[in-house]
CSV table of C-alpha atoms in Angstrom, one decimal:
chain,number,residue,atom,x,y,z
A,1,MET,CA,0.1,-0.1,-0.1
A,2,GLU,CA,3.0,2.3,0.9
A,3,LYS,CA,4.1,1.3,-3.0
A,4,LYS,CA,1.7,2.5,-4.4
A,5,LYS,CA,1.0,5.5,-2.4
A,6,SER,CA,4.2,6.6,-3.0
A,7,SER,CA,4.3,5.8,-6.8
A,8,SER,CA,1.3,8.0,-6.9
A,9,LEU,CA,2.7,10.8,-5.9
A,10,LEU,CA,5.6,10.6,-7.6
A,11,ARG,CA,3.6,10.0,-10.7
A,12,ASN,CA,1.6,13.4,-9.5
A,13,ILE,CA,5.0,15.2,-9.1
A,14,ILE,CA,6.0,14.4,-12.0
A,15,LYS,CA,2.2,15.6,-14.2
A,16,TYR,CA,1.5,18.5,-12.6
A,17,GLY,CA,4.9,19.4,-10.4
A,18,LEU,CA,7.0,19.3,-14.0
A,19,PRO,CA,4.7,21.6,-15.6
A,20,VAL,CA,4.9,24.7,-13.2
A,21,ALA,CA,8.7,24.5,-12.8
A,22,LEU,CA,9.5,24.3,-16.2
A,23,SER,CA,7.2,27.8,-16.2
A,24,VAL,CA,8.6,29.6,-12.9
A,25,CYS,CA,12.4,28.1,-14.5
A,26,LEU,CA,12.0,30.0,-17.9
A,27,CYS,CA,9.9,33.5,-16.4
A,28,PHE,CA,12.7,33.6,-14.0
A,29,TYR,CA,15.5,33.2,-16.9
A,30,LEU,CA,13.4,35.7,-19.7
A,31,TYR,CA,12.4,37.9,-16.8
A,32,SER,CA,16.1,38.1,-15.2
A,33,LYS,CA,17.6,39.7,-17.8
A,34,ILE,CA,14.9,42.5,-19.0
A,35,ASP,CA,14.4,46.5,-17.5
A,36,VAL,CA,11.2,46.9,-15.4
A,37,ASN,CA,11.0,50.4,-15.9
A,38,VAL,CA,11.0,49.7,-19.9
A,39,ILE,CA,7.9,46.8,-19.2
A,40,VAL,CA,5.8,49.5,-17.6
A,41,ASP,CA,6.7,52.0,-20.2
A,42,GLU,CA,5.4,49.8,-22.4
A,43,ILE,CA,2.1,49.2,-20.2
A,44,ARG,CA,1.2,52.6,-19.9
A,45,ARG,CA,1.6,53.4,-24.1
A,46,CYS,CA,-0.1,50.3,-24.8
A,47,ASP,CA,-3.3,51.1,-26.8
A,48,TYR,CA,-5.7,48.4,-24.7
A,49,MET,CA,-8.4,49.2,-27.6
A,50,TRP,CA,-6.6,47.0,-30.1
A,51,ILE,CA,-5.6,44.0,-27.9
A,52,ALA,CA,-9.4,44.1,-26.5
A,53,ILE,CA,-10.4,44.0,-30.5
A,54,ALA,CA,-7.8,41.1,-30.3
A,55,LEU,CA,-10.0,39.7,-26.9
A,56,VAL,CA,-13.1,39.3,-29.1
A,57,VAL,CA,-11.3,37.4,-32.1
A,58,SER,CA,-10.2,34.8,-29.6
A,59,VAL,CA,-14.2,34.5,-27.9
A,60,PHE,CA,-14.8,33.5,-31.8
A,61,SER,CA,-11.9,31.2,-31.9
A,62,HIS,CA,-13.4,29.0,-29.2
A,63,ILE,CA,-17.2,29.3,-30.3
A,64,PHE,CA,-15.7,27.9,-33.9
A,65,ARG,CA,-14.2,24.9,-32.1
A,66,ALA,CA,-16.8,23.6,-30.2
A,67,MET,CA,-18.8,24.2,-33.5
A,68,ARG,CA,-16.5,22.1,-35.1
A,69,TRP,CA,-16.0,19.1,-32.3
A,70,ARG,CA,-20.4,19.1,-32.6
A,71,ILE,CA,-19.8,17.5,-36.9
A,72,GLN,CA,-17.4,15.0,-35.1
A,73,LEU,CA,-19.8,14.2,-32.7
A,74,ASP,CA,-22.9,14.2,-34.2
A,75,ALA,CA,-21.1,12.0,-37.0
A,76,LEU,CA,-20.6,9.6,-33.8
A,77,GLU,CA,-24.4,9.7,-33.1
A,78,ILE,CA,-23.8,11.8,-30.2
A,79,TYR,CA,-25.8,15.2,-30.2
A,80,THR,CA,-25.0,17.7,-28.0
A,81,PRO,CA,-26.4,21.0,-28.1
A,82,LEU,CA,-24.3,23.7,-29.2
A,83,PRO,CA,-23.6,25.8,-25.7
A,84,PRO,CA,-22.7,22.6,-23.3
A,85,LEU,CA,-20.1,22.2,-26.3
A,86,VAL,CA,-18.9,25.9,-25.4
A,87,TRP,CA,-18.9,25.7,-22.3
A,88,SER,CA,-16.6,22.4,-22.7
A,89,ILE,CA,-14.1,24.7,-24.6
A,90,PHE,CA,-14.0,27.3,-22.1
A,91,GLY,CA,-13.9,25.3,-19.2
A,92,THR,CA,-10.8,23.8,-21.0
A,93,TYR,CA,-8.4,26.4,-21.7
A,94,ALA,CA,-9.3,27.5,-17.7
A,95,VAL,CA,-8.9,24.0,-16.6
A,96,ASN,CA,-5.0,23.7,-18.5
A,97,LEU,CA,-3.8,27.2,-16.9
A,98,LEU,CA,-3.7,25.0,-13.1
A,99,ALA,CA,-2.1,21.8,-15.2
A,100,PRO,CA,-1.5,21.4,-18.9
A,101,ARG,CA,-3.9,18.7,-20.7
A,102,LEU,CA,-5.9,18.2,-17.8
A,103,GLY,CA,-8.3,20.6,-19.6
A,104,GLU,CA,-9.1,18.1,-22.4
A,105,LEU,CA,-9.8,15.3,-20.2
A,106,TRP,CA,-11.7,17.0,-18.2
A,107,ARG,CA,-13.9,18.4,-21.6
A,108,THR,CA,-14.3,15.0,-22.7
A,109,GLY,CA,-15.5,13.5,-19.2
A,110,TYR,CA,-18.0,16.2,-18.9
A,111,ILE,CA,-19.8,15.8,-22.1
A,112,ALA,CA,-19.1,12.1,-22.1
A,113,LYS,CA,-20.8,11.9,-18.6
A,114,ARG,CA,-23.2,14.4,-20.1
A,115,GLN,CA,-24.8,13.1,-23.3
A,116,ASP,CA,-24.5,9.0,-21.6
A,117,ALA,CA,-21.1,8.2,-24.6
A,118,LYS,CA,-18.4,6.3,-24.0
A,119,PHE,CA,-15.4,8.5,-22.5
A,120,THR,CA,-13.1,6.6,-25.0
A,121,THR,CA,-15.1,7.9,-27.6
A,122,VAL,CA,-15.2,10.7,-27.3
A,123,PHE,CA,-12.1,11.1,-26.2
A,124,GLY,CA,-11.0,10.1,-29.7
A,125,SER,CA,-13.3,12.3,-31.5
A,126,MET,CA,-10.8,15.1,-29.1
A,127,VAL,CA,-7.7,13.3,-30.4
A,128,CYS,CA,-8.7,13.7,-33.6
A,129,ASP,CA,-9.6,17.9,-32.8
A,130,ARG,CA,-6.1,18.1,-31.4
A,131,LEU,CA,-3.9,16.1,-34.8
A,132,ALA,CA,-6.1,18.7,-37.0
A,133,ASP,CA,-4.6,21.7,-34.9
A,134,THR,CA,-1.2,19.7,-35.6
A,135,ALA,CA,-1.6,19.0,-38.9
A,136,THR,CA,-2.3,22.7,-39.3
A,137,VAL,CA,0.4,24.0,-37.8
A,138,LEU,CA,2.8,21.2,-39.7
A,139,LEU,CA,1.8,23.1,-42.3
A,140,LEU,CA,1.8,26.3,-41.2
A,141,THR,CA,5.5,26.4,-39.9
A,142,LEU,CA,6.9,24.8,-43.8
A,143,VAL,CA,4.4,28.2,-45.5
A,144,THR,CA,6.1,30.8,-43.0
A,145,PHE,CA,9.4,29.3,-43.3
A,146,PHE,CA,9.4,29.0,-47.5
A,147,ILE,CA,7.9,33.2,-47.0
A,148,ALA,CA,10.4,34.1,-44.2
A,149,ARG,CA,12.9,31.7,-45.4
A,150,PRO,CA,15.9,34.9,-45.7
A,151,ALA,CA,15.0,36.6,-41.6
A,152,PHE,CA,15.9,32.2,-40.6
A,153,ILE,CA,19.0,32.5,-42.2
A,154,ALA,CA,19.8,36.2,-41.1
A,155,PHE,CA,18.9,35.4,-37.8
A,156,GLY,CA,21.3,31.5,-38.0
A,157,GLU,CA,24.1,34.2,-39.3
A,158,LYS,CA,23.5,36.0,-36.1
A,159,TYR,CA,23.7,33.3,-33.5
A,160,PRO,CA,24.6,29.9,-34.9
A,161,GLU,CA,25.5,28.1,-32.0
A,162,THR,CA,21.0,28.4,-31.4
A,163,TYR,CA,21.0,27.4,-35.3
A,164,GLN,CA,23.2,24.6,-35.2
A,165,GLY,CA,21.2,23.7,-31.8
A,166,MET,CA,18.3,23.0,-33.0
A,167,LEU,CA,19.8,21.4,-36.3
A,168,ASN,CA,21.5,18.9,-34.1
A,169,MET,CA,18.3,18.1,-32.1
A,170,LEU,CA,15.8,18.0,-35.2
A,171,HIS,CA,19.6,14.6,-36.2
A,172,SER,CA,19.8,13.2,-32.4
A,173,PRO,CA,19.8,9.2,-32.6
A,174,TRP,CA,18.1,9.0,-29.5
A,175,LEU,CA,15.1,11.1,-30.8
A,176,TRP,CA,14.8,8.7,-33.7
A,177,GLY,CA,15.3,5.8,-31.7
A,178,ALA,CA,13.0,6.3,-28.9
A,179,GLY,CA,10.5,7.1,-32.3
A,180,ILE,CA,11.2,3.5,-33.1
A,181,VAL,CA,10.9,1.2,-30.0
A,182,MET,CA,7.9,3.7,-29.5
A,183,ILE,CA,6.2,2.3,-32.8
A,184,ALA,CA,7.9,-1.5,-31.9
A,185,VAL,CA,5.6,-1.3,-28.5
A,186,VAL,CA,2.6,-0.9,-30.0
A,187,VAL,CA,3.0,-3.3,-32.7
A,188,TRP,CA,3.8,-5.9,-30.4
A,189,LEU,CA,0.1,-4.9,-28.4
A,190,PHE,CA,-1.5,-5.0,-31.2
A,191,THR,CA,-0.7,-8.4,-33.0
A,192,THR,CA,0.9,-11.1,-29.9
A,193,LYS,CA,-1.5,-13.7,-29.4
A,194,THR,CA,-3.1,-13.2,-25.3
A,195,THR,CA,-5.8,-13.6,-22.9
A,196,SER,CA,-4.3,-10.8,-21.0
A,197,LYS,CA,-7.8,-9.4,-19.7
A,198,TRP,CA,-5.2,-5.8,-19.6
A,199,VAL,CA,-3.9,-6.5,-22.8
A,200,LEU,CA,-7.6,-7.4,-23.9
A,201,GLY,CA,-9.0,-4.4,-22.3
A,202,VAL,CA,-5.9,-1.9,-24.2
A,203,ARG,CA,-7.1,-3.0,-27.2
A,204,GLN,CA,-11.2,-2.5,-27.2
A,205,ALA,CA,-10.0,0.9,-25.2
A,206,VAL,CA,-7.8,2.2,-28.5
A,207,LYS,CA,-10.9,0.4,-30.9
A,208,ASN,CA,-13.2,3.0,-29.1
A,209,LEU,CA,-10.6,5.6,-29.6
A,210,TRP,CA,-9.8,4.9,-33.3
A,211,ASP,CA,-13.8,5.2,-33.7
A,212,GLY,CA,-13.7,8.7,-32.1
A,213,PHE,CA,-10.7,9.4,-34.5
A,214,ALA,CA,-11.7,8.4,-37.9
A,215,VAL,CA,-15.3,9.0,-38.0
A,216,VAL,CA,-13.5,12.3,-39.7
A,217,ALA,CA,-12.9,10.3,-42.5
A,218,THR,CA,-16.7,8.9,-43.0
A,219,MET,CA,-19.0,11.8,-41.2
A,220,PRO,CA,-21.3,14.2,-43.2
A,221,HIS,CA,-20.2,17.9,-43.4
A,222,LYS,CA,-16.5,17.3,-44.0
A,223,GLY,CA,-16.0,21.0,-45.8
A,224,LYS,CA,-18.0,22.9,-42.9
A,225,TRP,CA,-15.6,21.8,-40.9
A,226,LEU,CA,-12.5,22.3,-42.9
A,227,LEU,CA,-13.9,25.4,-43.3
A,228,LEU,CA,-14.2,26.0,-39.7
A,229,THR,CA,-10.8,24.8,-39.0
A,230,ALA,CA,-9.4,27.0,-41.2
A,231,ALA,CA,-11.9,29.6,-38.6
A,232,VAL,CA,-10.0,29.0,-36.0
A,233,TRP,CA,-6.5,29.1,-36.8
A,234,GLY,CA,-7.5,32.4,-39.2
A,235,CYS,CA,-8.7,33.8,-35.4
A,236,TYR,CA,-5.8,32.1,-33.2
A,237,PHE,CA,-3.7,34.0,-36.1
A,238,PHE,CA,-5.4,37.8,-36.4
A,239,GLN,CA,-5.6,38.1,-32.7
A,240,LEU,CA,-1.9,37.9,-32.5
A,241,TYR,CA,-1.6,40.4,-35.2
A,242,LEU,CA,-4.6,42.6,-34.0
A,243,ALA,CA,-2.0,43.1,-30.9
A,244,TYR,CA,0.6,43.9,-33.0
A,245,PHE,CA,-1.2,47.2,-33.6
A,246,ALA,CA,-0.9,48.1,-30.1
A,247,PHE,CA,2.6,48.4,-29.5
A,248,SER,CA,4.6,51.1,-31.6
A,249,PHE,CA,7.8,48.8,-32.0
A,250,THR,CA,5.7,46.2,-33.4
A,251,ALA,CA,2.7,48.8,-35.6
A,252,GLY,CA,5.0,48.2,-39.1
A,253,LEU,CA,6.8,45.2,-38.6
A,254,GLY,CA,4.0,43.6,-41.2
A,255,ILE,CA,2.3,40.1,-41.7
A,256,VAL,CA,5.2,38.3,-42.5
A,257,CYS,CA,6.6,39.1,-38.7
A,258,ALA,CA,3.0,38.1,-37.0
A,259,LEU,CA,2.7,34.8,-38.8
A,260,VAL,CA,6.7,34.0,-37.7
A,261,ALA,CA,6.0,34.7,-34.6
A,262,PHE,CA,2.1,32.9,-34.7
A,263,VAL,CA,3.9,29.7,-36.2
A,264,LEU,CA,6.8,29.4,-33.5
A,265,SER,CA,4.2,30.4,-30.5
A,266,SER,CA,1.7,27.6,-31.7
A,267,ILE,CA,4.9,25.3,-31.8
A,268,SER,CA,5.3,26.1,-27.8
A,269,MET,CA,2.3,25.2,-27.0
A,270,GLY,CA,3.4,21.9,-27.3
A,271,ILE,CA,5.4,22.0,-24.6
A,272,PRO,CA,3.8,21.0,-20.9
A,273,SER,CA,3.5,24.5,-19.0
A,274,ASN,CA,1.3,26.0,-17.5
A,275,GLY,CA,-1.2,28.0,-20.2
A,276,GLY,CA,2.2,28.5,-22.2
A,277,LEU,CA,3.5,30.4,-19.5
A,278,GLY,CA,7.6,30.8,-20.5
A,279,PRO,CA,7.2,28.7,-23.5
A,280,TRP,CA,4.8,31.4,-25.0
A,281,HIS,CA,7.0,34.2,-23.8
A,282,LEU,CA,10.5,33.1,-25.2
A,283,ALA,CA,9.0,32.1,-28.5
A,284,ILE,CA,7.5,35.4,-29.4
A,285,ILE,CA,10.8,36.9,-28.1
A,286,PHE,CA,12.6,35.1,-30.2
A,287,ALA,CA,10.4,35.7,-33.5
A,288,LEU,CA,10.7,39.3,-32.4
A,289,GLY,CA,13.9,39.4,-32.1
A,290,ILE,CA,14.4,37.9,-35.4
A,291,TYR,CA,13.2,41.6,-36.9
A,292,GLY,CA,15.3,43.7,-34.9
A,293,VAL,CA,12.4,44.4,-31.6
A,294,GLU,CA,15.0,44.9,-28.7
A,295,TYR,CA,14.8,42.6,-25.8
A,296,ASN,CA,13.2,44.4,-23.3
A,297,GLN,CA,10.0,45.7,-25.4
A,298,ALA,CA,9.9,42.5,-26.7
A,299,ALA,CA,9.7,40.9,-23.2
A,300,ALA,CA,7.2,43.9,-22.7
A,301,PHE,CA,4.8,42.5,-25.4
A,302,ALA,CA,4.5,39.1,-24.9
A,303,THR,CA,4.1,40.2,-21.0
A,304,ILE,CA,1.0,41.9,-22.1
A,305,VAL,CA,-0.6,40.1,-24.4
A,306,TRP,CA,0.1,36.9,-22.3
A,307,GLY,CA,-1.6,38.9,-19.5
A,308,SER,CA,-4.7,39.2,-21.5
A,309,GLN,CA,-5.2,36.6,-23.3
A,310,THR,CA,-5.1,34.4,-19.3
A,311,CYS,CA,-7.2,37.0,-17.9
A,312,LEU,CA,-9.9,36.3,-20.6
A,313,LEU,CA,-9.8,32.7,-20.3
A,314,VAL,CA,-10.8,32.7,-16.5
A,315,ILE,CA,-13.2,34.8,-16.9
A,316,LEU,CA,-14.7,32.0,-19.7
A,317,GLY,CA,-14.0,29.9,-17.4
A,318,LEU,CA,-15.9,30.8,-14.8
A,319,TYR,CA,-18.8,32.1,-17.0
A,320,ALA,CA,-18.6,27.9,-18.6
A,321,PHE,CA,-18.7,25.8,-14.8
A,322,ILE,CA,-21.2,28.5,-13.7
A,323,SER,CA,-22.9,27.7,-17.3
A,324,ILE,CA,-22.2,23.7,-16.0
A,325,ALA,CA,-23.7,24.6,-13.0
A,326,LEU,CA,-26.7,25.7,-13.9
A,327,ASP,CA,-27.9,22.8,-16.2
A,328,LYS,CA,-31.2,21.5,-15.7
A,329,LYS,CA,-31.0,18.4,-18.3
A,330,HIS,CA,-31.1,15.4,-17.1
A,331,VAL,CA,-28.3,12.5,-18.8
A,332,THR,CA,-30.1,10.5,-21.0
A,333,PRO,CA,-28.5,8.1,-23.2
A,334,ALA,CA,-26.4,9.7,-26.6
A,335,VAL,CA,-28.8,7.7,-29.4
A,336,ASN,CA,-31.7,9.2,-27.7
A,337,ASN,CA,-30.5,12.7,-28.0
A,338,ILE,CA,-30.9,12.9,-32.1
A,339,SER,CA,-33.1,15.0,-32.0
A,340,LYS,CA,-31.2,17.9,-30.5
């Protein structure tokens, strides 16, 4: 019993403590080198009208995401009204401020319970939702590198050690070796003959997961789903681009610079941290530095934009949790919700 408690404690420390430690360390690294007076001056000079417009666009990105997810759930006969889906998206990002990726589990559990659906099936649809985001980021990364290649080359010439370090990481045999081992484990798990309840349970869970994931290939309204994907990411981009006009030192940098910052900050969100705290700031400062923005000013931009977005997520999260608490709908089987 004591051994199990110790193991559980260690997992929780790694799961929840590591992201917090990472965020704290990165923030200490970033902000130990800044001039606080510059941050204060930029906070005073900031045109908050543009920040407010960016926040409105941000709200629409969450609504479009809920609409996109609804198409997948409808195809699985998990017919859910739009408001609860919107609440689930609002709540997801608020929960992720406390612990990375916990929000995705929370929204899966909430919708599965509300609609009396299988958790693994709903989770599969959520995984598909996230993989669509990953594919979009990869596509945007390729396009951005092609468009802004001269800027990246110039940065590599200015900071050759950083540039070479990034290349070395991509060519690391440890990275590729880990990938091969993971593939081998998966192949063994699903091809070996066994009567193990644990293995059979995993296979059944993966089947349900796959059902939720693969529905995107057979579901109706694929065109609408793709348009909503473009709308989600269009909102993500424009909420950052609009913030450029709130500061004198970024207002004239142009859309390509905003695209570079957007792609790098999107990639940084894959690093486990509380709401992007630390990695997101580093990515934005890095991107603005490519285009000649002074470090203190770039840090001020990252601080104000991230801070405003985080405040919005907290407000939307509170609204979502209050709405869920006031939702009087009784849970009914998913197949009975066809009329919804």
